[in-house]
Coordinates of C-alpha atoms in Angstrom, one line a residue:
M4 CA 0.0 0.0 0.0
Q5 CA 2.9 2.4 0.9
I6 CA 4.5 1.7 -2.5
F7 CA 1.2 2.3 -4.3
R8 CA 0.9 5.7 -2.5
L9 CA 4.4 6.7 -3.4
L10 CA 3.9 5.8 -7.1
F11 CA 0.6 7.7 -7.2
S12 CA 2.2 10.8 -5.7
F13 CA 5.0 10.6 -8.2
F14 CA 2.7 10.4 -11.2
L15 CA 0.5 13.2 -9.8
L16 CA 3.6 15.4 -9.5
L17 CA 4.6 14.7 -13.1
A18 CA 1.1 15.6 -14.3
L19 CA 1.0 18.9 -12.4
L20 CA 4.4 19.9 -13.8
S21 CA 3.4 19.0 -17.3
C22 CA 0.3 21.3 -17.0
E23 CA 2.2 24.3 -15.7
K24 CA 1.7 27.3 -18.0
Q25 CA 4.9 28.7 -19.4
L26 CA 4.3 32.5 -19.5
A27 CA 7.6 33.8 -20.9
S28 CA 10.3 32.0 -22.8
E29 CA 12.0 31.8 -26.2
P30 CA 9.9 30.4 -29.0
S31 CA 10.5 26.7 -29.4
A32 CA 8.9 23.6 -30.8
D33 CA 7.2 22.9 -27.4
N34 CA 6.1 26.5 -26.8
P35 CA 3.3 28.2 -28.7
A36 CA 5.0 31.6 -28.3
D37 CA 5.2 32.0 -32.1
E38 CA 1.5 31.6 -32.5
L39 CA 0.8 33.9 -29.6
A40 CA 3.0 36.6 -31.1
D41 CA 1.3 36.3 -34.5
A42 CA -2.1 36.7 -32.8
V43 CA -1.1 39.9 -31.0
K44 CA 1.0 41.5 -33.7
S45 CA -1.9 43.1 -35.5
S46 CA -3.3 44.7 -32.4
A47 CA 0.1 45.6 -30.7
L48 CA 0.7 49.3 -30.2
T49 CA 4.0 51.1 -30.6
V50 CA 5.4 52.8 -27.5
A51 CA 4.3 56.2 -28.7
E52 CA 0.7 54.9 -29.3
A53 CA 0.6 53.1 -25.9
M54 CA 1.5 56.3 -24.1
E55 CA -1.6 57.9 -25.4
V56 CA -3.9 55.2 -24.0
E57 CA -5.6 56.1 -20.8
P58 CA -4.5 54.2 -17.7
G59 CA -6.4 51.1 -16.7
Y60 CA -6.6 49.3 -20.1
W61 CA -5.0 46.0 -21.0
I62 CA -2.8 46.5 -24.0
T63 CA 0.0 44.8 -25.9
V64 CA 3.0 47.0 -26.6
K65 CA 5.8 46.3 -29.1
G66 CA 9.3 47.8 -28.9
Y67 CA 13.0 47.4 -28.0
M68 CA 14.3 46.6 -24.5
V69 CA 16.8 49.5 -24.3
A70 CA 17.6 49.9 -20.6
A71 CA 17.3 48.6 -17.1
A72 CA 15.9 50.7 -14.3
E73 CA 15.3 50.3 -10.5
S74 CA 13.3 53.2 -9.1
S75 CA 13.4 56.0 -11.7
I76 CA 13.8 56.4 -15.4
K77 CA 16.6 58.8 -14.8
N78 CA 18.5 56.1 -13.0
A79 CA 18.3 53.8 -16.1
D80 CA 21.3 52.0 -17.5
F81 CA 21.5 51.9 -21.3
K82 CA 24.6 49.7 -21.6
A83 CA 26.1 46.7 -19.7
P84 CA 26.7 46.0 -16.9
F85 CA 23.1 46.8 -16.2
A86 CA 21.8 47.6 -12.7
G87 CA 18.2 47.1 -11.8
K88 CA 15.9 44.0 -11.8
T89 CA 12.5 45.6 -11.2
A90 CA 12.0 47.3 -14.6
I91 CA 13.0 47.6 -18.2
L92 CA 12.5 50.5 -20.5
L93 CA 10.8 50.1 -23.9
S94 CA 11.5 52.3 -26.9
D95 CA 10.3 52.4 -30.5
T96 CA 13.9 52.5 -31.7
P97 CA 16.9 50.5 -30.5
S98 CA 19.5 52.1 -28.2
D99 CA 22.9 53.1 -29.5
G100 CA 24.4 52.3 -26.1
T101 CA 24.8 55.9 -24.9
D102 CA 22.8 57.7 -22.1
E103 CA 21.7 60.3 -24.5
Q104 CA 18.1 59.0 -24.8
V105 CA 14.8 60.9 -25.2
F106 CA 13.3 60.1 -21.8
D107 CA 9.8 61.1 -22.7
A108 CA 9.8 58.5 -25.5
L109 CA 10.5 55.6 -23.2
M110 CA 7.9 53.4 -21.5
P111 CA 8.9 51.9 -18.1
V112 CA 7.7 48.3 -17.7
S113 CA 7.4 46.9 -14.2
L114 CA 8.9 43.4 -13.7
S115 CA 8.3 43.3 -9.9
D116 CA 4.6 42.5 -10.3
A117 CA 4.9 40.4 -13.5
A118 CA 3.7 36.8 -13.8
K119 CA 5.9 34.0 -12.5
G120 CA 9.2 33.6 -14.4
I121 CA 9.1 36.8 -16.4
S122 CA 11.4 38.9 -14.2
A123 CA 14.0 36.2 -14.0
S124 CA 14.0 35.8 -17.8
F125 CA 13.8 39.4 -18.9
N126 CA 15.5 41.7 -16.4
L127 CA 18.6 43.0 -18.1
Q128 CA 20.8 42.9 -15.0
E129 CA 20.8 39.1 -15.2
N130 CA 20.0 38.8 -19.0
A131 CA 22.3 41.4 -20.6
G132 CA 22.0 39.5 -23.9
R133 CA 18.4 40.6 -24.2
W134 CA 19.4 44.2 -24.6
N135 CA 17.8 45.7 -27.7
N136 CA 15.6 42.6 -28.1
F137 CA 12.4 43.4 -30.0
V138 CA 9.5 42.2 -27.8
Y139 CA 5.7 42.2 -27.4
I140 CA 4.6 42.8 -23.8
H141 CA 1.0 42.4 -22.5
G142 CA 0.0 44.2 -19.4
I143 CA -2.1 47.0 -17.9
R144 CA -1.4 50.6 -18.9
K145 CA -0.6 52.4 -15.6
Q146 CA 1.3 55.4 -14.4
Y147 CA 4.8 54.1 -13.4
M148 CA 8.0 55.8 -12.4
S149 CA 6.1 59.1 -13.0
A150 CA 5.5 58.2 -16.6
P151 CA 3.1 56.3 -18.8
G152 CA 4.0 52.7 -18.1
L153 CA 3.0 49.1 -18.2
K154 CA 2.4 46.9 -15.1
E155 CA 1.1 43.5 -14.1
I156 CA 2.8 41.9 -17.1
T157 CA 1.3 38.5 -18.1
N158 CA 3.4 37.7 -21.1
I159 CA 6.5 38.8 -23.0
W160 CA 7.2 37.4 -26.5
I161 CA 10.5 37.7 -28.4
G162 CA 9.7 39.2 -31.8
N163 CA 11.4 40.4 -35.0
P164 CA 10.8 43.9 -36.2
D165 CA 11.5 42.8 -39.8
E166 CA 8.7 40.2 -39.7
Q167 CA 5.7 42.3 -38.8
P168 CA 2.3 41.2 -40.2
T169 CA 1.7 43.0 -43.5
E170 CA -1.3 43.3 -45.8
P171 CA -1.2 41.3 -49.0
D172 CA 0.1 43.2 -52.0
T173 CA -2.7 44.6 -54.1
P174 CA -2.3 46.5 -57.4
D175 CA -2.7 50.2 -57.3
D176 CA -6.3 51.3 -58.0
P177 CA -6.2 54.7 -59.7
D178 CA -10.0 54.7 -59.6
N179 CA -10.1 54.6 -55.8
P180 CA -8.1 57.6 -54.5
D181 CA -10.2 57.5 -51.3
D182 CA -8.4 54.3 -50.2
P183 CA -6.0 55.5 -47.4
D184 CA -3.9 52.4 -48.1
N185 CA -3.5 53.2 -51.8
P186 CA 0.2 53.9 -52.4
V187 CA -0.6 56.6 -54.9
T188 CA 0.5 59.9 -53.4
P189 CA -2.5 62.1 -52.9
P190 CA -2.4 65.9 -53.6
E191 CA -1.6 68.0 -50.6
N192 CA -4.8 69.3 -48.9
P193 CA -6.3 69.5 -45.4
D194 CA -8.3 66.4 -46.1
N195 CA -5.2 64.3 -46.8
P196 CA -5.7 61.0 -45.0
D197 CA -1.9 61.0 -44.4
N198 CA -2.2 64.1 -42.3
P199 CA 0.4 63.8 -39.5
D200 CA -2.3 64.9 -37.0
N201 CA -4.2 61.7 -37.8
P202 CA -1.6 59.0 -38.2
D203 CA -2.8 55.6 -39.4
I204 CA -1.9 52.9 -36.9
G205 CA -1.3 49.2 -37.4
N206 CA -1.6 47.0 -40.4
E207 CA -5.4 46.5 -40.8
S208 CA -6.9 44.8 -43.8
D209 CA -10.3 45.5 -45.2
N210 CA -11.7 42.6 -43.2
D211 CA -10.4 44.1 -40.0
V212 CA -12.3 47.4 -40.4
L213 CA -15.8 47.2 -39.0
T214 CA -18.9 49.1 -39.8
V215 CA -20.6 50.9 -37.0
A216 CA -23.2 48.1 -36.8
Q217 CA -20.5 45.5 -36.6
A218 CA -18.6 47.5 -34.0
I219 CA -21.6 47.7 -31.7
E220 CA -21.9 43.9 -31.8
A221 CA -18.1 43.2 -31.5
L222 CA -16.5 41.8 -28.4
S223 CA -15.4 44.3 -25.8
E224 CA -12.0 44.7 -24.2
Q225 CA -10.2 44.8 -27.5
F226 CA -8.8 47.4 -29.9
I227 CA -10.8 47.7 -33.1
W228 CA -11.0 49.6 -36.4
V229 CA -14.3 51.3 -37.2
Q230 CA -15.3 53.2 -40.3
G231 CA -18.3 55.4 -40.5
Y232 CA -19.6 59.0 -40.7
I233 CA -19.3 61.7 -38.0
V234 CA -23.0 62.6 -37.5
G235 CA -22.5 64.7 -34.4
T236 CA -20.4 65.8 -31.5
T237 CA -21.1 65.7 -27.8
R238 CA -20.0 66.1 -24.2
Q239 CA -20.7 63.8 -21.3
N240 CA -23.6 61.9 -22.8
L241 CA -25.4 61.1 -26.1
G242 CA -28.5 63.0 -25.0
R243 CA -26.6 66.2 -25.6
T244 CA -25.4 65.3 -29.1
K245 CA -25.3 68.2 -31.6
F246 CA -26.2 66.8 -35.0
D247 CA -26.2 70.1 -37.1
G248 CA -22.7 71.3 -36.3
I249 CA -19.8 70.8 -33.9
L250 CA -20.4 71.4 -30.2
E251 CA -18.0 73.8 -28.5
N252 CA -15.5 72.0 -26.3
F253 CA -16.8 68.6 -27.4
T254 CA -15.2 65.5 -25.9
A255 CA -16.5 62.9 -28.3
I256 CA -17.5 62.4 -31.9
V257 CA -20.5 60.3 -32.7
L258 CA -20.3 57.8 -35.6
A259 CA -23.0 56.1 -37.7
D260 CA -23.1 54.0 -40.9
E261 CA -25.2 56.6 -42.8
P262 CA -25.0 60.4 -42.8
G263 CA -27.8 62.2 -41.0
T264 CA -28.5 59.3 -38.6
T265 CA -29.9 60.3 -35.2
A266 CA -31.4 57.1 -33.8
R267 CA -29.5 56.4 -30.6
E268 CA -29.3 52.6 -31.1
L269 CA -27.4 53.2 -34.4
L270 CA -24.9 55.6 -32.9
F271 CA -21.3 54.9 -31.8
P272 CA -19.6 57.4 -29.5
V273 CA -15.8 57.8 -29.7
A274 CA -13.7 59.6 -27.1
V275 CA -11.1 61.9 -28.6
S276 CA -8.0 63.4 -27.0
K277 CA -7.4 67.1 -26.7
E278 CA -4.9 67.1 -29.6
S279 CA -7.4 65.2 -31.8
R280 CA -10.2 67.7 -30.9
Q281 CA -8.1 70.6 -31.9
S282 CA -7.4 69.0 -35.3
L283 CA -11.0 68.0 -35.8
A284 CA -12.3 71.5 -34.8
D285 CA -10.4 73.0 -37.6
Y286 CA -13.0 71.6 -40.0
G287 CA -15.8 73.6 -38.2
D288 CA -19.3 72.5 -39.0
A289 CA -17.9 70.8 -42.2
L290 CA -16.8 68.0 -39.8
I291 CA -20.4 66.7 -39.7
N292 CA -20.9 63.8 -42.2
K293 CA -17.1 63.4 -42.8
R294 CA -16.2 59.8 -43.4
V295 CA -13.6 58.6 -40.9
K296 CA -11.7 55.5 -39.8
V297 CA -11.1 55.2 -36.1
Y298 CA -8.8 52.9 -34.1
G299 CA -9.2 52.5 -30.3
N300 CA -10.3 50.4 -27.4
K301 CA -13.9 49.2 -27.0
P302 CA -14.3 49.0 -23.2
M303 CA -16.3 46.3 -21.3
N304 CA -18.5 48.8 -19.6
G305 CA -19.2 50.8 -22.7
Y306 CA -18.9 54.5 -23.3
M307 CA -21.6 57.1 -22.6
G308 CA -24.0 54.3 -21.7
Q309 CA -23.6 52.1 -24.8
A310 CA -21.1 50.5 -27.1
G311 CA -18.3 52.9 -28.1
I312 CA -14.6 53.6 -28.2
N313 CA -12.6 55.0 -25.3
P314 CA -10.0 56.1 -26.0
A315 CA -9.4 56.6 -29.7
V316 CA -5.7 56.1 -30.6
S317 CA -6.1 57.1 -34.3
I318 CA -8.7 59.1 -36.2
V319 CA -8.2 59.3 -39.9
I320 CA -10.3 61.7 -42.0
L321 CA -11.0 59.9 -45.4
A322 CA -11.3 61.9 -48.6
D323 CA -14.8 62.7 -49.8

């Protein structure tokens, strides 16, 4: 009986060890990290984009591990030997090994509250070879080290900046100049969809861009592309939407699939940043019924009492 119990305990231990979830490691034949990375590539944000996301949202950020830090970004080490196990700094560009970095372009990533195994595998003090690795990191956007940061990390994937997901090649369509992905250079004008005030983000395909009706039904807690018409602007709630012009000091635009729509169940509110409001306000009342493409987070608890985006990371005005 004693031998039976020992054998049972041994096999039970083996079963538990085999079921343990590996959260952070190099891609290998036994680890689905490659598939996981492919699944998040299309929704991953750059460091600059992630900094614009309001705190409290789960996001995936891509960038280079350029430095180690312990208690402050200003104490960061950008070259070996690195000091600091509790944080790494993420950048959109690799480090040149000097301390002459643009600190407001760096995102601190906490390792002290990361999932099991991540800190030991990715802190630069003990893993100097990971310096300038390109990675995808999933966590909660929070204020950290007095800067926009990332905490409660659940996964880190090693990536390759030269192998980003791309849209399939399509021939130029001279008959469709409204397509913002058309490589034909459009004439310079305020409606240019390549306006730097409204940068396009990500590598979305036509199938990834939702109509307003589809966006209303889409799963929450994810970043989505939505295309529709700006039918109004509002502050605080949809009951105060102004449909015949832009509202002074508006905080959101209201989208619909058809111009002139006012039925509440067909509306999709989108929270806009101060910088975006300033650019949009330049259109004046001509903003109404402009066709746009928006990228942002669809929160679980909705926005203004119903499905919407909060915040918008990108708002692209499409040509008429």
